[in-house]
mmCIF file of C-alpha atoms in Angstrom:
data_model
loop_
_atom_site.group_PDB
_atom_site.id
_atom_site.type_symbol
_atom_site.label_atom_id
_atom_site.label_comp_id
_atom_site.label_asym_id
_atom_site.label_seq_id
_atom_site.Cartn_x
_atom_site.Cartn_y
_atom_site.Cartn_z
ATOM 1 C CA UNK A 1397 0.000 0.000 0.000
ATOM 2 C CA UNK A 1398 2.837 2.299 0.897
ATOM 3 C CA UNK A 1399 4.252 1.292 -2.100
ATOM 4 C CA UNK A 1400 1.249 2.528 -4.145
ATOM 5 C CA UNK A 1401 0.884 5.585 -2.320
ATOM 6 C CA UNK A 1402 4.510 6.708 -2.793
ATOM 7 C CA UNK A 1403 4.023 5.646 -7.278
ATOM 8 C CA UNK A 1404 0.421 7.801 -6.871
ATOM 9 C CA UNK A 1405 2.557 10.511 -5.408
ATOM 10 C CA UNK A 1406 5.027 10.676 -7.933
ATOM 11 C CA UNK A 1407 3.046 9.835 -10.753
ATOM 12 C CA UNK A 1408 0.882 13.691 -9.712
ATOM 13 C CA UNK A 1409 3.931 15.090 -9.262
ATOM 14 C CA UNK A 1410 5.269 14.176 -12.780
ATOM 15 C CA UNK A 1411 2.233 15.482 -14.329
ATOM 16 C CA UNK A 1412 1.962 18.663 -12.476
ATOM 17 C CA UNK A 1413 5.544 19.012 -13.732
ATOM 18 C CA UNK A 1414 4.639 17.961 -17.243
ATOM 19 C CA UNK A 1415 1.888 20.520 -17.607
ATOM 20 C CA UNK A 1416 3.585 23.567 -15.714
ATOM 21 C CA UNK A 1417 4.056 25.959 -18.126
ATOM 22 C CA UNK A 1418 7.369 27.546 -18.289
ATOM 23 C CA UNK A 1419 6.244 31.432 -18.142
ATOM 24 C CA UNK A 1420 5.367 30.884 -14.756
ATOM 25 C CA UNK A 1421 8.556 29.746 -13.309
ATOM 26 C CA UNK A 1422 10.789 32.684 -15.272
ATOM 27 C CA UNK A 1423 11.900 34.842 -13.123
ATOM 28 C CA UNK A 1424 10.622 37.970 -12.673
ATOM 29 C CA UNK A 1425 12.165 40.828 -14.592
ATOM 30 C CA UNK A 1426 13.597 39.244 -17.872
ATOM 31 C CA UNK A 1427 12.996 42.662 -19.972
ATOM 32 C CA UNK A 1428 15.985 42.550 -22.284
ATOM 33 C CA UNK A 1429 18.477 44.697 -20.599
ATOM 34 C CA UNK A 1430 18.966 48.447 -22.401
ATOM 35 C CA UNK A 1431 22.522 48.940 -23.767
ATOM 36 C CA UNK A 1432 23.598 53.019 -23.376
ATOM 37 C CA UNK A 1433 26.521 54.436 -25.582
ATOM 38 C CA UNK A 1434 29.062 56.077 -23.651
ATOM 39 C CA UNK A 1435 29.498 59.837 -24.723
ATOM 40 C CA UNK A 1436 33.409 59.396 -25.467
ATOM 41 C CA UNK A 1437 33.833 55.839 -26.901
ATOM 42 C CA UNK A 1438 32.393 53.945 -29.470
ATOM 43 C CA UNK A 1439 28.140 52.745 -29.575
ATOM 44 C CA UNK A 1440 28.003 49.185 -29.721
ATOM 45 C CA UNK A 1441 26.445 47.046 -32.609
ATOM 46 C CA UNK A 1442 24.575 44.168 -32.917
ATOM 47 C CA UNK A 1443 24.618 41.785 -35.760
ATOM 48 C CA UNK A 1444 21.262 41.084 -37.642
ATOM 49 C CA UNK A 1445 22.280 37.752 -38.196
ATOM 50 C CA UNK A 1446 22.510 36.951 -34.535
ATOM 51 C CA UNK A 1447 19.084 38.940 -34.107
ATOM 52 C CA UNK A 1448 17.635 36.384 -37.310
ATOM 53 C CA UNK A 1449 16.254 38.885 -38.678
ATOM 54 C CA UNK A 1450 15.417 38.444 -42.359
ATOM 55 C CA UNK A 1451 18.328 39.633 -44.812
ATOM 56 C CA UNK A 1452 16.241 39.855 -47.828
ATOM 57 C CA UNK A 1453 13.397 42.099 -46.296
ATOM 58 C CA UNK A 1454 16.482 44.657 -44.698
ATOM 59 C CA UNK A 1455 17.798 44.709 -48.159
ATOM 60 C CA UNK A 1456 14.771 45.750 -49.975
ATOM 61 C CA UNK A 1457 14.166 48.599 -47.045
ATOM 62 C CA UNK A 1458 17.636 49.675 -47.526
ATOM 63 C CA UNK A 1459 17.065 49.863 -51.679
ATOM 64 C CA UNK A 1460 13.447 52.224 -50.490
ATOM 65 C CA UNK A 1461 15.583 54.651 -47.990
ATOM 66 C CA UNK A 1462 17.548 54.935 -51.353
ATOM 67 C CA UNK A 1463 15.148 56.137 -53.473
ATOM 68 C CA UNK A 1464 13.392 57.917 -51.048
ATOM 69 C CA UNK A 1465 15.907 60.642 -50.294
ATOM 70 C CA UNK A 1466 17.414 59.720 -47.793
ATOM 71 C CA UNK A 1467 20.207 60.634 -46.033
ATOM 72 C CA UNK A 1468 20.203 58.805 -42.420
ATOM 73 C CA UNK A 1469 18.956 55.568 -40.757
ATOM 74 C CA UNK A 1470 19.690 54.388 -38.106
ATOM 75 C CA UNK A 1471 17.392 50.504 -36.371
ATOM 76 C CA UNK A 1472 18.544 50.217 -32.610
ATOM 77 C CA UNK A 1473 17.492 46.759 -31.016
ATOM 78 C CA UNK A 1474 17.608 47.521 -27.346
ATOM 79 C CA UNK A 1475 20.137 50.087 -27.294
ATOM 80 C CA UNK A 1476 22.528 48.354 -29.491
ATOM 81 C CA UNK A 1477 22.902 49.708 -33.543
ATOM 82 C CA UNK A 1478 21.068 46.975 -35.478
ATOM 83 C CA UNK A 1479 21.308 48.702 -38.890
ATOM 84 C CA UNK A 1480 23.036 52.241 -39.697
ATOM 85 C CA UNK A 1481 22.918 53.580 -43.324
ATOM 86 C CA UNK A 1482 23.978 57.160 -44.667
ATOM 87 C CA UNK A 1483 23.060 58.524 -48.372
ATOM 88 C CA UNK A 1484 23.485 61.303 -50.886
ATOM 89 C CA UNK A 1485 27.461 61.473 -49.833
ATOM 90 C CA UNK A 1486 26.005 62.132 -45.875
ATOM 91 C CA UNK A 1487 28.695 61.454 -43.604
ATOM 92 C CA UNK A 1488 27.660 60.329 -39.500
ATOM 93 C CA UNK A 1489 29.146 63.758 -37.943
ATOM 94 C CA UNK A 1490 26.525 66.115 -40.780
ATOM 95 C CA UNK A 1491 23.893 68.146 -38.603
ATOM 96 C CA UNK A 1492 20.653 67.650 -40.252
ATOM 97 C CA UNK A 1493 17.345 69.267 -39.419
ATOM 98 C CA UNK A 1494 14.404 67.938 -36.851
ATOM 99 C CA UNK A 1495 11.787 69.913 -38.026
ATOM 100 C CA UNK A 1496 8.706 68.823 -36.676
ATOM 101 C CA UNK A 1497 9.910 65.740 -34.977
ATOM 102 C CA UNK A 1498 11.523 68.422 -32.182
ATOM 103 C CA UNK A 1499 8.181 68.905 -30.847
ATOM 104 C CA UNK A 1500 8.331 65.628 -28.884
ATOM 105 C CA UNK A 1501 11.624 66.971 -27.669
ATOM 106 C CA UNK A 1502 10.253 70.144 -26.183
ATOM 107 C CA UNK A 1503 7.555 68.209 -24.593
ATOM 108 C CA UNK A 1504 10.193 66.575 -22.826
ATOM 109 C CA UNK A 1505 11.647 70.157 -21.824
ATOM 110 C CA UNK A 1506 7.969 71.378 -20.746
ATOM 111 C CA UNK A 1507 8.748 68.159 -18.257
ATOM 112 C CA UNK A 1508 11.557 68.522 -17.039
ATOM 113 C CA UNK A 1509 10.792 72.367 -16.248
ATOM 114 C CA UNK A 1510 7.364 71.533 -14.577
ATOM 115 C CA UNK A 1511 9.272 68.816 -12.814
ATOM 116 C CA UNK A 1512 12.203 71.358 -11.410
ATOM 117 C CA UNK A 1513 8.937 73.150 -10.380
ATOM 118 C CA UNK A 1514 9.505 76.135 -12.552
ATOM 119 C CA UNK A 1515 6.359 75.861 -13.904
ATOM 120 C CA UNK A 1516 3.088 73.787 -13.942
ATOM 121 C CA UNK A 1517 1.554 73.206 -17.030
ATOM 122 C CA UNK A 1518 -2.193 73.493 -15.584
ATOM 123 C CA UNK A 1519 -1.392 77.550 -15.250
ATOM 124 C CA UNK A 1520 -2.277 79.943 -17.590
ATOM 125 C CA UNK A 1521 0.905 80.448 -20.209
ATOM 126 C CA UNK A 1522 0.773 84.326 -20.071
ATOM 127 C CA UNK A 1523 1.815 83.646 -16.630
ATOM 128 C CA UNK A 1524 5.695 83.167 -18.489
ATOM 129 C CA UNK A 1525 5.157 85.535 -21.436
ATOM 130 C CA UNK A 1526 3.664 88.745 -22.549
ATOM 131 C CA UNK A 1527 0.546 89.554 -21.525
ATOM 132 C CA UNK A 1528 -0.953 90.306 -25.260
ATOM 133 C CA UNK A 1529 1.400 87.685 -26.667
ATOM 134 C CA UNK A 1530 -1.941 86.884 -28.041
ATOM 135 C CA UNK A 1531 -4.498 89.572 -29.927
ATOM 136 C CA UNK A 1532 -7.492 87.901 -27.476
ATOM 137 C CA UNK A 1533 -8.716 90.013 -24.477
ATOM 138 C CA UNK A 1534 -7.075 89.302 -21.221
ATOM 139 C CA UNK A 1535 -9.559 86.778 -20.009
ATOM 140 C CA UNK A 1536 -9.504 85.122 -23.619
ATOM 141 C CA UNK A 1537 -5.624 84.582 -23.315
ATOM 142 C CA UNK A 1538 -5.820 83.750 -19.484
ATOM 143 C CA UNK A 1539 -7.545 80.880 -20.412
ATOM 144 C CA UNK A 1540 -4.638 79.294 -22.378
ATOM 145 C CA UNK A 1541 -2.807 76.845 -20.063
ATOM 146 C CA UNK A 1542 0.385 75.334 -20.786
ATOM 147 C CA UNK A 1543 -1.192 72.187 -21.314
ATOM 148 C CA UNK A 1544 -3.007 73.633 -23.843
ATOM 149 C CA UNK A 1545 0.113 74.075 -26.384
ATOM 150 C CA UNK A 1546 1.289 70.476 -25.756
ATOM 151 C CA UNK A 1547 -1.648 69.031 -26.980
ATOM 152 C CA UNK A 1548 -2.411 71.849 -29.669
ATOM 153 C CA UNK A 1549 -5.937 72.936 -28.088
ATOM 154 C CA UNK A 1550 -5.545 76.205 -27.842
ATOM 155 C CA UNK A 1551 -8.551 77.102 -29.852
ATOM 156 C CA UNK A 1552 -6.385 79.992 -31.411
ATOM 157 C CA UNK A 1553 -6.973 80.155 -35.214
ATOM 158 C CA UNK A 1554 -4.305 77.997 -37.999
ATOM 159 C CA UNK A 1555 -6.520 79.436 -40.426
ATOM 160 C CA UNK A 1556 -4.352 82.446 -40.376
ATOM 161 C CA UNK A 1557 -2.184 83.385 -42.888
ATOM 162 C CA UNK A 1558 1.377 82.206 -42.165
ATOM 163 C CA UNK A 1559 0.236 79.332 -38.747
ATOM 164 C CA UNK A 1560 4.247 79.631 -37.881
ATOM 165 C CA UNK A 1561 3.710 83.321 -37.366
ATOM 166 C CA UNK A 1562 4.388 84.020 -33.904
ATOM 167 C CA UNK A 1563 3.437 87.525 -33.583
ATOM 168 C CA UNK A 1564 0.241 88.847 -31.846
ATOM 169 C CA UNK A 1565 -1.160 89.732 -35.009
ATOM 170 C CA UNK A 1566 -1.130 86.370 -36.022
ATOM 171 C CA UNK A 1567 -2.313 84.874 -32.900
ATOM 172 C CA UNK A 1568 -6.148 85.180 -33.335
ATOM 173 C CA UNK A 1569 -9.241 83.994 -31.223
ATOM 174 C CA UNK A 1570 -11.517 80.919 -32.515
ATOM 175 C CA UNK A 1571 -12.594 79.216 -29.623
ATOM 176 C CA UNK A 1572 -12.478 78.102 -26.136
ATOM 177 C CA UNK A 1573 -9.641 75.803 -25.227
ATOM 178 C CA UNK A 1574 -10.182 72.334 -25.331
ATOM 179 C CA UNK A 1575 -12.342 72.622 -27.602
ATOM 180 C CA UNK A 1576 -10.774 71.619 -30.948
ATOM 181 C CA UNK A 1577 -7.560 70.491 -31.557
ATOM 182 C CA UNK A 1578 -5.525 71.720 -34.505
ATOM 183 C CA UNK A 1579 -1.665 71.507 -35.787
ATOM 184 C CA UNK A 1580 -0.769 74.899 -34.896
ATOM 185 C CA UNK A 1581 2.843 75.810 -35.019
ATOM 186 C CA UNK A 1582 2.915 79.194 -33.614
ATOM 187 C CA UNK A 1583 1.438 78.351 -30.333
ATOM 188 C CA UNK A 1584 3.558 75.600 -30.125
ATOM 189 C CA UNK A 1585 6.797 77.787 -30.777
ATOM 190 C CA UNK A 1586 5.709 79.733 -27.514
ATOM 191 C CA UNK A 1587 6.779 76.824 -25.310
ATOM 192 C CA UNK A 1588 10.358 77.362 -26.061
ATOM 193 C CA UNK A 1589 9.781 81.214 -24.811
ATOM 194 C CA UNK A 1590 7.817 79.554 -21.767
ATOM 195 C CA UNK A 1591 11.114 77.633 -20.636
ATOM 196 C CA UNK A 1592 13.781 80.598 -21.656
ATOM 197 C CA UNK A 1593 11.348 82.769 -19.255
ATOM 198 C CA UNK A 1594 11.277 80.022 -16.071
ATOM 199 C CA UNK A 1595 14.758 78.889 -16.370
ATOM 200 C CA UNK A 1596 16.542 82.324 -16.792
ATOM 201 C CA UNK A 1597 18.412 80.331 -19.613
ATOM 202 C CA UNK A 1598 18.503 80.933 -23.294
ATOM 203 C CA UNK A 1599 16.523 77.942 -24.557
ATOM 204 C CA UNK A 1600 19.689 76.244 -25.937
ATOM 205 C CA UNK A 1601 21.270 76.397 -22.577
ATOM 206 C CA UNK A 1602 18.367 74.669 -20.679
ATOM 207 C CA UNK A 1603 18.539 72.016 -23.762
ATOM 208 C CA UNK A 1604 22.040 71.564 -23.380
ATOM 209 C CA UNK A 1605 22.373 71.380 -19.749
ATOM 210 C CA UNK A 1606 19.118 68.921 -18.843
ATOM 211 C CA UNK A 1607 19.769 66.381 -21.706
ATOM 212 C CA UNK A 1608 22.097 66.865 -24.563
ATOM 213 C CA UNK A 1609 25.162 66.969 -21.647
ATOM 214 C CA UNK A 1610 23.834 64.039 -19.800
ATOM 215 C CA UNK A 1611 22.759 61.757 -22.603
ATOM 216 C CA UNK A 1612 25.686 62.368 -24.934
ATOM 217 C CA UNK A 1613 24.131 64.231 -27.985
ATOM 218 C CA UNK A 1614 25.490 67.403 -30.183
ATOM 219 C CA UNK A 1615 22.900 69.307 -31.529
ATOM 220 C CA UNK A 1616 21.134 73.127 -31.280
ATOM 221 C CA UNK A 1617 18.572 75.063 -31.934
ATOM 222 C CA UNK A 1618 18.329 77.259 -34.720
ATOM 223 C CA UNK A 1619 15.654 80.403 -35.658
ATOM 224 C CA UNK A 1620 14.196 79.948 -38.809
ATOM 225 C CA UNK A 1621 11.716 82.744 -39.417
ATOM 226 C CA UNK A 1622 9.351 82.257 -36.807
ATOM 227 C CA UNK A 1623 10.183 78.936 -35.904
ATOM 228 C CA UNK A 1624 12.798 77.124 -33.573
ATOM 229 C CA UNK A 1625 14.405 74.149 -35.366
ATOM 230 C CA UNK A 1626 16.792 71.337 -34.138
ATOM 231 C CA UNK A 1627 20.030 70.088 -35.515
ATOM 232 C CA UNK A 1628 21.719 67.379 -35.328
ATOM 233 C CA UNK A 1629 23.178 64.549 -36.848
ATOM 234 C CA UNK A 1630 21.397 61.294 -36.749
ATOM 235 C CA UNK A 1631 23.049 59.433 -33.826
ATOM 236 C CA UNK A 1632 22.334 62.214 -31.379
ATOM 237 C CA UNK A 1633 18.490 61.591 -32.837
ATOM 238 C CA UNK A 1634 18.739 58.004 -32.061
ATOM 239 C CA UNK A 1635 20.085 58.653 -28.916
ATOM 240 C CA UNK A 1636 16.846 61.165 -27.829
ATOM 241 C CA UNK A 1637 15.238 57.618 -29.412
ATOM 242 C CA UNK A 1638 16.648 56.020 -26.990
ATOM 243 C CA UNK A 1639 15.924 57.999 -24.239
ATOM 244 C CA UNK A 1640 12.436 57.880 -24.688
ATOM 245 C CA UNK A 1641 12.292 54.063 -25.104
ATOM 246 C CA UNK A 1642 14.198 53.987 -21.442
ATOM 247 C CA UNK A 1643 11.015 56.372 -20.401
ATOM 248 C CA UNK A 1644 13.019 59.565 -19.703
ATOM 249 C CA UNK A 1645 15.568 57.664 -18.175
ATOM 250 C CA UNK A 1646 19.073 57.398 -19.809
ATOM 251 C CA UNK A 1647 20.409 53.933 -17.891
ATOM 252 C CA UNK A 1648 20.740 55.081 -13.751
ATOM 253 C CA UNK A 1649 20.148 59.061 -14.701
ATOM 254 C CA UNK A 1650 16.110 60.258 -14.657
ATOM 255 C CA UNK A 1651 16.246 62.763 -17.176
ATOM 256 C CA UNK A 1652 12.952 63.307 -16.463
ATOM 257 C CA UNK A 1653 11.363 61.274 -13.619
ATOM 258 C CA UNK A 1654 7.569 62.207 -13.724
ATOM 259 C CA UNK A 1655 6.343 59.267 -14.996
ATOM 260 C CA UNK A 1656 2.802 60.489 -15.429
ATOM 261 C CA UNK A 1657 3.909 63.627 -17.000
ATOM 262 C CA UNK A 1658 5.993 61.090 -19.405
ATOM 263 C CA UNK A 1659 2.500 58.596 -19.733
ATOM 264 C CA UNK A 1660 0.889 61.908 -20.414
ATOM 265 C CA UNK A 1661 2.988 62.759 -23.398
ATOM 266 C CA UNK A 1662 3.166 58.960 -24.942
ATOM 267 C CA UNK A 1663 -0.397 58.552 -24.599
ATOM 268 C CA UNK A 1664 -3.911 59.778 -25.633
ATOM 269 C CA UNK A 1665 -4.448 63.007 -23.625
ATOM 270 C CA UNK A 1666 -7.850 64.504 -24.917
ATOM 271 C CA UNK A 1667 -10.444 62.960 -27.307
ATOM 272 C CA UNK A 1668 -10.020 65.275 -29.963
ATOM 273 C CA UNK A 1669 -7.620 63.832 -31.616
ATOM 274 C CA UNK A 1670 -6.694 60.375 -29.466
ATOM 275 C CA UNK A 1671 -3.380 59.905 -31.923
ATOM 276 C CA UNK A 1672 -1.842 62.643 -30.172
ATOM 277 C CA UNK A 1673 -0.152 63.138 -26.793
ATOM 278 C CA UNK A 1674 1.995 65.794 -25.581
ATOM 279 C CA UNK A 1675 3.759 67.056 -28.742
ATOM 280 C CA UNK A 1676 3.862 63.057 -29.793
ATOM 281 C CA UNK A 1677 1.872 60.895 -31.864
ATOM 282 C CA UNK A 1678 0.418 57.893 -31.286
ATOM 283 C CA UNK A 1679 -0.410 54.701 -33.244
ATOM 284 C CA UNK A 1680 -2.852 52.249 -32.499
ATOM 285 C CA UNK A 1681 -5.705 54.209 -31.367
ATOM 286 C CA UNK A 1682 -9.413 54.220 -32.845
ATOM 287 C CA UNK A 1683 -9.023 57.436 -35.097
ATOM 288 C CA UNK A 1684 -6.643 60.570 -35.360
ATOM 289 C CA UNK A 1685 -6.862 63.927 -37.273
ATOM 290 C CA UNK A 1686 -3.526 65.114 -39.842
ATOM 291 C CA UNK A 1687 -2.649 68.840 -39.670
ATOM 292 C CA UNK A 1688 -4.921 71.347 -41.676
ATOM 293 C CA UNK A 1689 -8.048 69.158 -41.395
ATOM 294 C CA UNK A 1690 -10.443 69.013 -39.054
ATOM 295 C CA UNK A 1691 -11.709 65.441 -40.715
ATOM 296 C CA UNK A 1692 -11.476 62.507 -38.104
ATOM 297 C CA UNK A 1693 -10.070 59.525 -39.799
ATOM 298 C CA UNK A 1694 -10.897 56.190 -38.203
ATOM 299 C CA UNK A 1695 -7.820 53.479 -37.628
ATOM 300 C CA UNK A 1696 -3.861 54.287 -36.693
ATOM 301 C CA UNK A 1697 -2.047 56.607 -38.507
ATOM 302 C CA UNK A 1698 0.507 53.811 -39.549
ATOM 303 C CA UNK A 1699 -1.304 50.712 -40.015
ATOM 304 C CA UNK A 1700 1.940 48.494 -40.734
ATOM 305 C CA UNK A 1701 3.601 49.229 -37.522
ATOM 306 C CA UNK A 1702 2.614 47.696 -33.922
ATOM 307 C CA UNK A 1703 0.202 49.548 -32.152
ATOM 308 C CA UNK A 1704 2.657 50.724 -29.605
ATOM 309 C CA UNK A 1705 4.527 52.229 -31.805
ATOM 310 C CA UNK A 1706 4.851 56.394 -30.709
ATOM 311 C CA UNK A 1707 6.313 58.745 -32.816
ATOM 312 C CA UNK A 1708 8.244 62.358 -33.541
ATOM 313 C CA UNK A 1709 7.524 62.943 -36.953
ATOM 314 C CA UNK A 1710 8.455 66.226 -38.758
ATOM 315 C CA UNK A 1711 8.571 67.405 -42.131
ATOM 316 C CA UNK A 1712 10.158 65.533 -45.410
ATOM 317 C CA UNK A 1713 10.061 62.635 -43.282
ATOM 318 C CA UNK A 1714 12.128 63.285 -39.999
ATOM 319 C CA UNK A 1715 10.919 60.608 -38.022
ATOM 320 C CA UNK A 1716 11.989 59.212 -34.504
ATOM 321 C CA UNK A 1717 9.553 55.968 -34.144
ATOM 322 C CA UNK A 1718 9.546 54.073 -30.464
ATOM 323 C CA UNK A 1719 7.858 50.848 -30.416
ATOM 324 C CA UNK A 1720 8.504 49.362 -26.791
ATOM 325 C CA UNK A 1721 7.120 45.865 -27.326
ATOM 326 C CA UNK A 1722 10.132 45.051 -29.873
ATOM 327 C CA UNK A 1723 12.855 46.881 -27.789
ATOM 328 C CA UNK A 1724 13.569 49.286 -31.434
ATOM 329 C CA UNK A 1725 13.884 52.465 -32.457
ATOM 330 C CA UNK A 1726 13.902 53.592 -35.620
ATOM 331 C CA UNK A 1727 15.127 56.870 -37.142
ATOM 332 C CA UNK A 1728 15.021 58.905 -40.798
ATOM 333 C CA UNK A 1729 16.486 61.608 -41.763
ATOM 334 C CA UNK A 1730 16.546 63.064 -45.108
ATOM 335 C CA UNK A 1731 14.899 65.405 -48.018
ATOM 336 C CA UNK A 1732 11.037 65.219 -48.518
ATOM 337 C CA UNK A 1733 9.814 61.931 -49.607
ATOM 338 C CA UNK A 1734 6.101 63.700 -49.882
ATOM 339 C CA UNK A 1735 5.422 67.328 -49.641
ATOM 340 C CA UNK A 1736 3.324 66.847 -46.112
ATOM 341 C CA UNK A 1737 3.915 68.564 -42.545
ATOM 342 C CA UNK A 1738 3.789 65.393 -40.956
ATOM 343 C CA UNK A 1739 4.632 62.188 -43.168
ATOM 344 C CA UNK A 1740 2.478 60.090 -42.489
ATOM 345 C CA UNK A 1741 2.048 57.892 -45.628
ATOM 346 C CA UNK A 1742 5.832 57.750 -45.788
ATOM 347 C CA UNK A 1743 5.835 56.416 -42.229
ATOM 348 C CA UNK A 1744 3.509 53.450 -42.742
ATOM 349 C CA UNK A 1745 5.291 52.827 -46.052
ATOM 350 C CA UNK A 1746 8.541 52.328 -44.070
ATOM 351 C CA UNK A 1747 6.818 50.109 -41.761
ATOM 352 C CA UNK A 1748 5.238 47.934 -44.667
ATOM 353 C CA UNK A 1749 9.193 46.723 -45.348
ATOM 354 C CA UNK A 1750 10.135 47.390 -41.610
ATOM 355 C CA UNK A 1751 7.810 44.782 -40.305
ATOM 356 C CA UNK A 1752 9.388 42.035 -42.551
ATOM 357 C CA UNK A 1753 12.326 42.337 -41.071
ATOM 358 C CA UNK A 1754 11.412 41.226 -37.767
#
């Protein structure tokens, strides 16, 4: 009888082992640890062979890029550079412009100043600039948080003439914040006036001294007409990429710390547009609106790429794309592909041979 007893017991025992699945006995924490190039030495590389990623598919995206003018790619697979291409006699060390896709980086900025506490972006923005930086009445204008430029819903009108134009003149009432969101660059040009007026810092200082020093990029800002761009070259790009995959952490140093401020800006903030968070778009939600329309278009605004994917995308296709659930980030740089503000046709196409590859 003992004899029975003891087979019984190790006959459950066998099948308990037999049908445990392996998930649950992996230890906890097995993200794929985040590789971080040193400022001074040389970024690491990984070998798409080891990866097995497909050959044939990274070919034919590399033969696109071509004829696609452009001039800069760089695939990082957790940290490490996957695949780095250059075009149209670019070398790695050429300063190339953000456009657009810098508007993700001065969300980060807003952060990082709210989070240093010189400013919270729930109070009215007049509170850091001119009063009659706008032409509405007082109480129009005091209306206009902070907030309100990060998510472009501050119901001032891009109907206007020249929607970079900065000047009062320009900056005309429509409606009540909140209550329609619209691509609006001179608004959003404000912010970097916002943080030169908290910080007592030119707003190439502030930049250089909160992240470009601590995360190992080159790069500046540059006045273009009315608006602020960013150079750089492409590997300082990959590494704000990077950044933002490591959640505003660059390895042991918080950048930025406030993680809700950073959920805030790589997720849906208002229902206006859901594809958009702070300065940052956003694939994989229900519907999203392009600049200069008011049209909402139902799906993601890139179809081919995983729904995680969030993005800093400027014009002729200067993109930064983040997609945490593979551990990549992908950047462009280069001349216009298609004649839009924000490419986002060019975007999905890129993920239509990106997607192969994986």
């Amino acid at each position: 009888m003992r004899s029975y007893l003891k087979q019984l017991v190790t006959l459950v025992t066998l099948i308990l082992l037999t049908n445990c699945d392996p998930k649950d006995d992996a230890p906890e924490g097995n993200d794929p640890v985040i590789y971080f190039p040193p400022a001074t030495t040389s970024w690491e590389t990984v070998n798409t062979a080891e990866l097995a990623w497909n050959e044939e598919a990274i070919a034919t995206l590399s033969e696109y890029l071509a004829t696609t003018n452009t001039k800069a790619f760089i695939l990082l697979k957790d940290g490490k550079i996957a695949i780095e291409e250059y075009f149209q006699d670019t070398s790695p060390t050429d300063n190339l412009p953000w456009f657009s896709a810098a508007k993700t980086f001065t969300a980060l900025l807003t952060g990082i100043a709210e989070e240093e506490g010189l400013l919270s972006i729930r109070e009215a923005s007049n509170n850091h600039l001119d009063l009659a930086w706008t032409s509405l009445t007082l109480e129009q204008e005091s209306s206009i948080q902070i907030i309100n430029h990060l998510t472009m819903t501050t119901g001032l009108d891009d109907r206007v003439a020249d929607p970079n134009c900065t000047d009062p003149d320009c900056l005309k009432f429509l409606t009540t914040p909140n209550n329609r969101w619209a691509y609006h660059n001179g608004p959003y040009t404000k912010l970097g006036d916002v943080i030169a007026s908290v910080s007592g810092e030119s707003y190439n200082n502030f930049t250089a001294n909160r992240v470009l020093d601590k995360v190992g990029m080159q790069g500046t800002w540059l006045k273009f007409g009315f608006n602020n761009i960013f150079v750089s070259n492409a590997r300082s790009m990959a590494r704000f990429g990077l950044l933002l995959l490591n959640k505003g952490t660059w390895q042991d140093d918080p950048i930025l710390s406030n993680d809700a401020y950073f959920s805030a800006m790589t997720n849906s903030t208002q229902s206006l547009n859901p594809a958009y968070g702070y300065l940052t778009w956003l694939n994989g939600k229900s519907s999203f609106k392009i600049p200069g329309l008011q049209t909402s278009f139902n799906g993601s605004i890139t179809p081919n790429a995983p729904p995680d994917m969030f993005a800093a995308m400027g014009r002729n296709g200067q993109l930064i794309n983040v997609v945490p659930s593979l551990g990549v980030v992908m950047i462009r740089m280069g001349d216009n592909p298609q004649n839009d503000l924000v490419p986002f046709t060019y975007q999905d196409e890129l993920w239509k041979r990106l997607i192969d590859i994986f």
